mmCIF file of C-alpha atoms and ligand atoms in Angstrom:
data_model
loop_
_atom_site.group_PDB
_atom_site.id
_atom_site.type_symbol
_atom_site.label_atom_id
_atom_site.label_comp_id
_atom_site.label_asym_id
_atom_site.label_seq_id
_atom_site.Cartn_x
_atom_site.Cartn_y
_atom_site.Cartn_z
ATOM 1 C CA UNK A 28 15.971 6.586 4.388
ATOM 2 C CA UNK A 29 12.967 4.258 4.664
ATOM 3 C CA UNK A 30 9.568 5.826 4.119
ATOM 4 C CA UNK A 31 8.549 5.709 7.803
ATOM 5 C CA UNK A 32 11.624 7.785 8.665
ATOM 6 C CA UNK A 33 10.852 10.203 5.857
ATOM 7 C CA UNK A 34 7.448 10.742 7.476
ATOM 8 C CA UNK A 35 9.081 11.627 10.795
ATOM 9 C CA UNK A 36 11.532 13.971 9.066
ATOM 10 C CA UNK A 37 8.653 15.633 7.262
ATOM 11 C CA UNK A 38 7.159 16.500 10.692
ATOM 12 C CA UNK A 39 10.534 17.591 12.081
ATOM 13 C CA UNK A 40 10.961 19.999 9.176
ATOM 14 C CA UNK A 41 7.589 21.562 9.882
ATOM 15 C CA UNK A 42 8.482 21.951 13.559
ATOM 16 C CA UNK A 43 11.758 23.627 12.587
ATOM 17 C CA UNK A 44 9.918 25.975 10.247
ATOM 18 C CA UNK A 45 7.144 26.924 12.638
ATOM 19 C CA UNK A 46 8.746 26.552 16.072
ATOM 20 C CA UNK A 47 5.779 24.702 17.577
ATOM 21 C CA UNK A 48 5.793 24.617 21.379
ATOM 22 C CA UNK A 49 2.945 22.230 22.113
ATOM 23 C CA UNK A 50 2.737 19.114 19.973
ATOM 24 C CA UNK A 51 0.503 16.058 20.242
ATOM 25 C CA UNK A 52 0.935 12.839 18.259
ATOM 26 C CA UNK A 53 -2.232 10.769 17.885
ATOM 27 C CA UNK A 54 -1.497 7.061 17.404
ATOM 28 C CA UNK A 55 2.086 7.455 18.624
ATOM 29 C CA UNK A 56 2.912 3.732 18.231
ATOM 30 C CA UNK A 57 6.379 3.047 19.603
ATOM 31 C CA UNK A 58 6.932 6.768 20.307
ATOM 32 C CA UNK A 59 9.781 7.166 17.818
ATOM 33 C CA UNK A 60 8.411 10.438 16.483
ATOM 34 C CA UNK A 61 7.966 11.855 20.001
ATOM 35 C CA UNK A 62 11.490 10.815 20.845
ATOM 36 C CA UNK A 63 12.796 12.595 17.729
ATOM 37 C CA UNK A 64 10.791 15.710 18.566
ATOM 38 C CA UNK A 65 12.061 16.028 22.121
ATOM 39 C CA UNK A 66 15.400 17.274 20.746
ATOM 40 C CA UNK A 67 13.808 20.377 19.230
ATOM 41 C CA UNK A 68 14.618 23.321 21.470
ATOM 42 C CA UNK A 69 11.335 25.086 20.735
ATOM 43 C CA UNK A 70 9.235 22.190 22.064
ATOM 44 C CA UNK A 71 7.956 22.566 25.618
ATOM 45 C CA UNK A 72 5.098 20.157 25.732
ATOM 46 C CA UNK A 73 4.866 16.787 23.985
ATOM 47 C CA UNK A 74 1.844 14.538 24.243
ATOM 48 C CA UNK A 75 1.158 11.126 22.762
ATOM 49 C CA UNK A 76 -2.211 9.382 22.554
ATOM 50 C CA UNK A 77 -2.584 5.768 21.491
ATOM 51 C CA UNK A 78 -5.459 3.389 21.925
ATOM 52 C CA UNK A 79 -2.962 0.600 22.563
ATOM 53 C CA UNK A 80 -0.560 2.483 24.878
ATOM 54 C CA UNK A 81 0.691 0.090 27.531
ATOM 55 C CA UNK A 82 1.582 1.514 30.937
ATOM 56 C CA UNK A 83 4.596 -0.602 31.789
ATOM 57 C CA UNK A 84 6.503 -0.402 28.567
ATOM 58 C CA UNK A 85 7.090 3.261 29.242
ATOM 59 C CA UNK A 86 8.720 3.160 32.661
ATOM 60 C CA UNK A 87 11.402 5.491 31.388
ATOM 61 C CA UNK A 88 13.059 4.456 28.157
ATOM 62 C CA UNK A 89 14.076 6.921 25.522
ATOM 63 C CA UNK A 90 11.569 9.564 26.487
ATOM 64 C CA UNK A 91 13.008 10.103 29.951
ATOM 65 C CA UNK A 92 15.836 12.596 30.416
ATOM 66 C CA UNK A 93 19.179 11.027 29.583
ATOM 67 C CA UNK A 94 22.469 11.829 31.291
ATOM 68 C CA UNK A 95 23.076 14.406 28.574
ATOM 69 C CA UNK A 96 20.079 16.482 29.614
ATOM 70 C CA UNK A 97 21.669 17.051 33.020
ATOM 71 C CA UNK A 98 25.067 17.927 31.597
ATOM 72 C CA UNK A 99 23.565 20.303 29.009
ATOM 73 C CA UNK A 100 20.262 21.430 30.530
ATOM 74 C CA UNK A 101 17.543 22.652 28.212
ATOM 75 C CA UNK A 102 16.800 26.350 28.188
ATOM 76 C CA UNK A 103 13.075 25.710 28.223
ATOM 77 C CA UNK A 104 11.313 23.090 30.307
ATOM 78 C CA UNK A 105 9.877 20.080 28.527
ATOM 79 C CA UNK A 106 7.031 17.901 29.728
ATOM 80 C CA UNK A 107 6.130 14.659 27.998
ATOM 81 C CA UNK A 108 2.875 12.852 28.722
ATOM 82 C CA UNK A 109 1.540 9.675 27.152
ATOM 83 C CA UNK A 110 -2.116 8.759 27.312
ATOM 84 C CA UNK A 111 -4.098 5.693 26.499
ATOM 85 C CA UNK A 112 -7.169 6.816 24.618
ATOM 86 C CA UNK A 113 -8.742 7.089 21.226
ATOM 87 C CA UNK A 114 -8.256 9.904 18.743
ATOM 88 C CA UNK A 115 -12.033 10.005 18.397
ATOM 89 C CA UNK A 116 -12.650 10.670 22.110
ATOM 90 C CA UNK A 117 -12.713 14.218 23.401
ATOM 91 C CA UNK A 118 -10.305 15.030 26.209
ATOM 92 C CA UNK A 119 -9.859 18.693 27.095
ATOM 93 C CA UNK A 120 -6.150 18.178 27.843
ATOM 94 C CA UNK A 121 -5.613 17.973 24.073
ATOM 95 C CA UNK A 122 -7.112 21.396 23.355
ATOM 96 C CA UNK A 123 -5.029 24.391 22.322
ATOM 97 C CA UNK A 124 -1.977 22.719 20.754
ATOM 98 C CA UNK A 125 0.192 24.274 18.073
ATOM 99 C CA UNK A 126 0.458 21.018 16.133
ATOM 100 C CA UNK A 127 -1.330 17.668 16.128
ATOM 101 C CA UNK A 128 0.143 14.867 14.026
ATOM 102 C CA UNK A 129 -1.706 11.757 12.851
ATOM 103 C CA UNK A 130 0.893 9.640 11.098
ATOM 104 C CA UNK A 131 -0.575 6.516 9.481
ATOM 105 C CA UNK A 132 -3.558 6.636 11.820
ATOM 106 C CA UNK A 133 -6.768 7.373 9.907
ATOM 107 C CA UNK A 134 -6.646 4.219 7.773
ATOM 108 C CA UNK A 135 -6.964 2.253 11.031
ATOM 109 C CA UNK A 136 -10.317 3.873 11.875
ATOM 110 C CA UNK A 137 -13.556 2.113 10.988
ATOM 111 C CA UNK A 138 -16.176 4.181 9.193
ATOM 112 C CA UNK A 139 -17.931 5.132 12.434
ATOM 113 C CA UNK A 140 -14.708 6.398 14.041
ATOM 114 C CA UNK A 141 -13.566 8.081 10.836
ATOM 115 C CA UNK A 142 -16.836 10.007 10.835
ATOM 116 C CA UNK A 143 -16.195 11.233 14.406
ATOM 117 C CA UNK A 144 -12.530 12.078 13.827
ATOM 118 C CA UNK A 145 -12.843 15.559 12.188
ATOM 119 C CA UNK A 146 -15.193 16.928 14.852
ATOM 120 C CA UNK A 147 -12.883 15.767 17.653
ATOM 121 C CA UNK A 148 -9.528 16.740 16.136
ATOM 122 C CA UNK A 149 -10.420 19.852 14.131
ATOM 123 C CA UNK A 150 -13.586 20.983 15.885
ATOM 124 C CA UNK A 151 -12.748 20.267 19.528
ATOM 125 C CA UNK A 152 -8.935 19.958 19.879
ATOM 126 C CA UNK A 153 -8.684 22.712 17.244
ATOM 127 C CA UNK A 154 -4.875 23.016 17.000
ATOM 128 C CA UNK A 155 -3.068 25.604 14.883
ATOM 129 C CA UNK A 156 -1.857 22.897 12.516
ATOM 130 C CA UNK A 157 -2.783 19.283 11.779
ATOM 131 C CA UNK A 158 -0.648 16.841 9.794
ATOM 132 C CA UNK A 159 -2.326 13.699 8.489
ATOM 133 C CA UNK A 160 -0.489 11.004 6.579
ATOM 134 C CA UNK A 161 -2.014 7.928 4.981
ATOM 135 C CA UNK A 162 -1.027 5.437 2.257
ATOM 136 C CA UNK A 163 -1.574 6.475 -1.355
ATOM 137 C CA UNK A 164 -3.264 3.429 -2.902
ATOM 138 C CA UNK A 165 -2.096 4.432 -6.385
ATOM 139 C CA UNK A 166 1.387 3.395 -5.291
ATOM 140 C CA UNK A 167 0.289 -0.131 -4.314
ATOM 141 C CA UNK A 168 0.697 -1.836 -7.710
ATOM 142 C CA UNK A 169 4.430 -1.158 -7.311
ATOM 143 C CA UNK A 170 4.498 -3.514 -4.325
ATOM 144 C CA UNK A 171 4.853 -7.268 -4.914
ATOM 145 C CA UNK A 172 1.525 -8.199 -3.305
ATOM 146 C CA UNK A 173 -1.124 -5.786 -4.367
ATOM 147 C CA UNK A 174 -3.414 -5.834 -1.356
ATOM 148 C CA UNK A 175 -3.626 -3.494 1.624
ATOM 149 C CA UNK A 176 -0.251 -2.704 3.099
ATOM 150 C CA UNK A 177 -1.357 -3.809 6.569
ATOM 151 C CA UNK A 178 -4.176 -6.223 7.444
ATOM 152 C CA UNK A 179 -5.406 -3.734 10.066
ATOM 153 C CA UNK A 180 -6.078 -1.049 7.432
ATOM 154 C CA UNK A 181 -9.772 -0.359 7.009
ATOM 155 C CA UNK A 182 -9.182 1.493 3.731
ATOM 156 C CA UNK A 183 -6.436 2.883 1.533
ATOM 157 C CA UNK A 184 -7.306 5.964 -0.474
ATOM 158 C CA UNK A 185 -6.052 7.228 -3.797
ATOM 159 C CA UNK A 186 -5.042 10.870 -4.010
ATOM 160 C CA UNK A 187 -8.445 12.067 -5.136
ATOM 161 C CA UNK A 188 -10.251 10.287 -2.293
ATOM 162 C CA UNK A 189 -7.898 11.679 0.342
ATOM 163 C CA UNK A 190 -7.963 15.172 -1.100
ATOM 164 C CA UNK A 191 -11.745 15.285 -1.327
ATOM 165 C CA UNK A 192 -12.064 14.152 2.291
ATOM 166 C CA UNK A 193 -9.393 16.619 3.445
ATOM 167 C CA UNK A 194 -10.846 19.574 1.549
ATOM 168 C CA UNK A 195 -14.282 18.902 3.019
ATOM 169 C CA UNK A 196 -12.866 18.728 6.534
ATOM 170 C CA UNK A 197 -10.790 21.880 6.020
ATOM 171 C CA UNK A 198 -13.803 23.809 4.764
ATOM 172 C CA UNK A 199 -16.063 22.652 7.567
ATOM 173 C CA UNK A 200 -13.615 23.593 10.351
ATOM 174 C CA UNK A 201 -12.069 26.683 8.748
ATOM 175 C CA UNK A 202 -8.623 25.329 7.927
ATOM 176 C CA UNK A 203 -6.655 25.534 4.705
ATOM 177 C CA UNK A 204 -4.917 22.406 3.493
ATOM 178 C CA UNK A 205 -1.899 21.676 1.315
ATOM 179 C CA UNK A 206 -1.036 18.271 -0.085
ATOM 180 C CA UNK A 207 2.354 16.711 -0.130
ATOM 181 C CA UNK A 208 3.930 13.344 0.516
ATOM 182 C CA UNK A 209 7.034 11.262 1.034
ATOM 183 C CA UNK A 210 8.437 8.195 -0.707
ATOM 184 C CA UNK A 211 9.190 8.979 -4.344
ATOM 185 C CA UNK A 212 7.988 6.521 -6.962
ATOM 186 C CA UNK A 213 10.699 4.821 -9.023
ATOM 187 C CA UNK A 214 11.721 6.276 -12.383
ATOM 188 C CA UNK A 215 9.060 5.639 -14.966
ATOM 189 C CA UNK A 216 6.251 5.421 -12.397
ATOM 190 C CA UNK A 217 6.070 9.112 -11.460
ATOM 191 C CA UNK A 218 2.372 9.232 -12.334
ATOM 192 C CA UNK A 219 1.408 7.233 -9.216
ATOM 193 C CA UNK A 220 2.575 9.944 -6.818
ATOM 194 C CA UNK A 221 4.166 9.563 -3.400
ATOM 195 C CA UNK A 222 4.058 6.313 -1.428
ATOM 196 C CA UNK A 223 2.634 8.214 1.568
ATOM 197 C CA UNK A 224 0.260 11.114 0.996
ATOM 198 C CA UNK A 225 0.241 13.939 3.518
ATOM 199 C CA UNK A 226 -2.174 16.770 4.200
ATOM 200 C CA UNK A 227 -0.931 19.798 6.146
ATOM 201 C CA UNK A 228 -3.863 21.752 7.568
ATOM 202 C CA UNK A 229 -3.473 25.257 8.944
ATOM 203 C CA UNK A 230 -6.160 26.949 10.970
ATOM 204 C CA UNK A 231 -7.384 30.153 9.392
ATOM 205 C CA UNK A 232 -7.129 33.021 11.841
ATOM 206 C CA UNK A 233 -10.232 32.971 13.977
ATOM 207 C CA UNK A 234 -12.243 35.797 15.374
ATOM 208 C CA UNK A 235 -10.452 36.807 18.595
ATOM 209 C CA UNK A 236 -13.433 37.251 20.888
ATOM 210 C CA UNK A 237 -15.974 34.557 20.465
ATOM 211 C CA UNK A 238 -18.472 34.667 23.273
ATOM 212 C CA UNK A 239 -18.913 30.988 23.794
ATOM 213 C CA UNK A 240 -19.573 29.255 27.058
ATOM 214 C CA UNK A 241 -16.453 27.162 27.495
ATOM 215 C CA UNK A 242 -17.101 23.471 27.524
ATOM 216 C CA UNK A 243 -16.479 21.679 30.811
ATOM 217 C CA UNK A 244 -13.169 19.907 31.361
ATOM 218 C CA UNK A 245 -13.325 16.355 30.155
ATOM 219 C CA UNK A 246 -10.617 13.911 31.173
ATOM 220 C CA UNK A 247 -11.202 10.527 29.611
ATOM 221 C CA UNK A 248 -7.672 9.528 28.613
ATOM 222 C CA UNK A 249 -5.590 7.530 31.044
ATOM 223 C CA UNK A 250 -2.079 8.791 31.792
ATOM 224 C CA UNK A 251 0.403 5.968 31.176
ATOM 225 C CA UNK A 252 3.631 7.911 31.409
ATOM 226 C CA UNK A 253 4.834 11.367 32.268
ATOM 227 C CA UNK A 254 8.214 13.006 32.620
ATOM 228 C CA UNK A 255 9.641 16.494 32.961
ATOM 229 C CA UNK A 256 12.977 17.956 32.021
HETATM 230 N N1 SAM B 26 2.247 6.942 14.183
HETATM 231 C C1 SAM B 26 3.106 5.782 14.382
HETATM 232 C C2 SAM B 26 4.152 5.718 13.304
HETATM 233 O O1 SAM B 26 4.021 6.409 12.300
HETATM 234 O O2 SAM B 26 5.127 4.968 13.459
HETATM 235 C C3 SAM B 26 2.309 4.481 14.454
HETATM 236 C C4 SAM B 26 1.462 4.159 13.261
HETATM 237 S S1 SAM B 26 0.599 2.595 13.465
HETATM 238 C C5 SAM B 26 0.434 2.142 11.781
HETATM 239 C C6 SAM B 26 -1.051 3.081 13.950
HETATM 240 C C7 SAM B 26 -1.160 3.377 15.424
HETATM 241 O O3 SAM B 26 -2.433 3.965 15.674
HETATM 242 C C8 SAM B 26 -1.049 2.153 16.320
HETATM 243 O O4 SAM B 26 -0.107 2.408 17.335
HETATM 244 C C9 SAM B 26 -2.463 1.991 16.879
HETATM 245 O O5 SAM B 26 -2.474 1.439 18.188
HETATM 246 C C10 SAM B 26 -2.954 3.425 16.867
HETATM 247 N N2 SAM B 26 -4.422 3.588 16.824
HETATM 248 C C11 SAM B 26 -5.334 2.896 16.108
HETATM 249 N N3 SAM B 26 -6.567 3.386 16.302
HETATM 250 C C12 SAM B 26 -6.443 4.432 17.168
HETATM 251 C C13 SAM B 26 -7.354 5.346 17.753
HETATM 252 N N4 SAM B 26 -8.671 5.296 17.512
HETATM 253 N N5 SAM B 26 -6.864 6.288 18.597
HETATM 254 C C14 SAM B 26 -5.545 6.364 18.863
HETATM 255 N N6 SAM B 26 -4.642 5.526 18.345
HETATM 256 C C15 SAM B 26 -5.077 4.564 17.505
#
């Protein structure tokens, strides 16, 4: 399968392994990943956030319950909500998820937004698991034109750059991180690594009773679509 599909299947495998109930996808694009995740029986709450989410494109479509969902009802309820907003803005409705995915998102952030990203996603949203994928620049010489893969990319990191950033973030917010990827290099070019590099961050168990004054509710994202099964 093409690399973008391999990225979605990578997430689906994690969801199968861990049985996540509440999942948010930051930078959900055309919502293909959310659509693929809605078929997991463990999932009860799916949220997408994209800075470019358009309200009218989502008047139903593949995220709404199909005929099949009435014939074979789900055992558990499922709610899907799409927001327009930025992954570097705090919104309390994104707090307390089991999994937050950021698939090919961070390389679209300018340096100012990239600097805010860890505090918002790891510090404030603070989900049990975070998956971040981004291009591995070491793979680029294998492409015909050796520039950025997308003109909107602000950067493309090699494995060392990504891993140093990820390890710093993990340490600061008390997560552990494992590195993986999808898109095998062709025979003879194994040294360049995967086409897409992926970091899987897991929150280290936190102290159960932390006497902190809970932050006030902040709703800055705009709801563009919502449905329930
Ligand atoms: N995750 C999808 C996928 O893998 O197919 C889409 C990836 S696309 C390369 C990057 C997406 O991130 C776009 O839909 C873009 O609108 C969104 N995006 C860019 N900056 C963002 C930000 N600050 N907050 C949320 N979404 C953002």
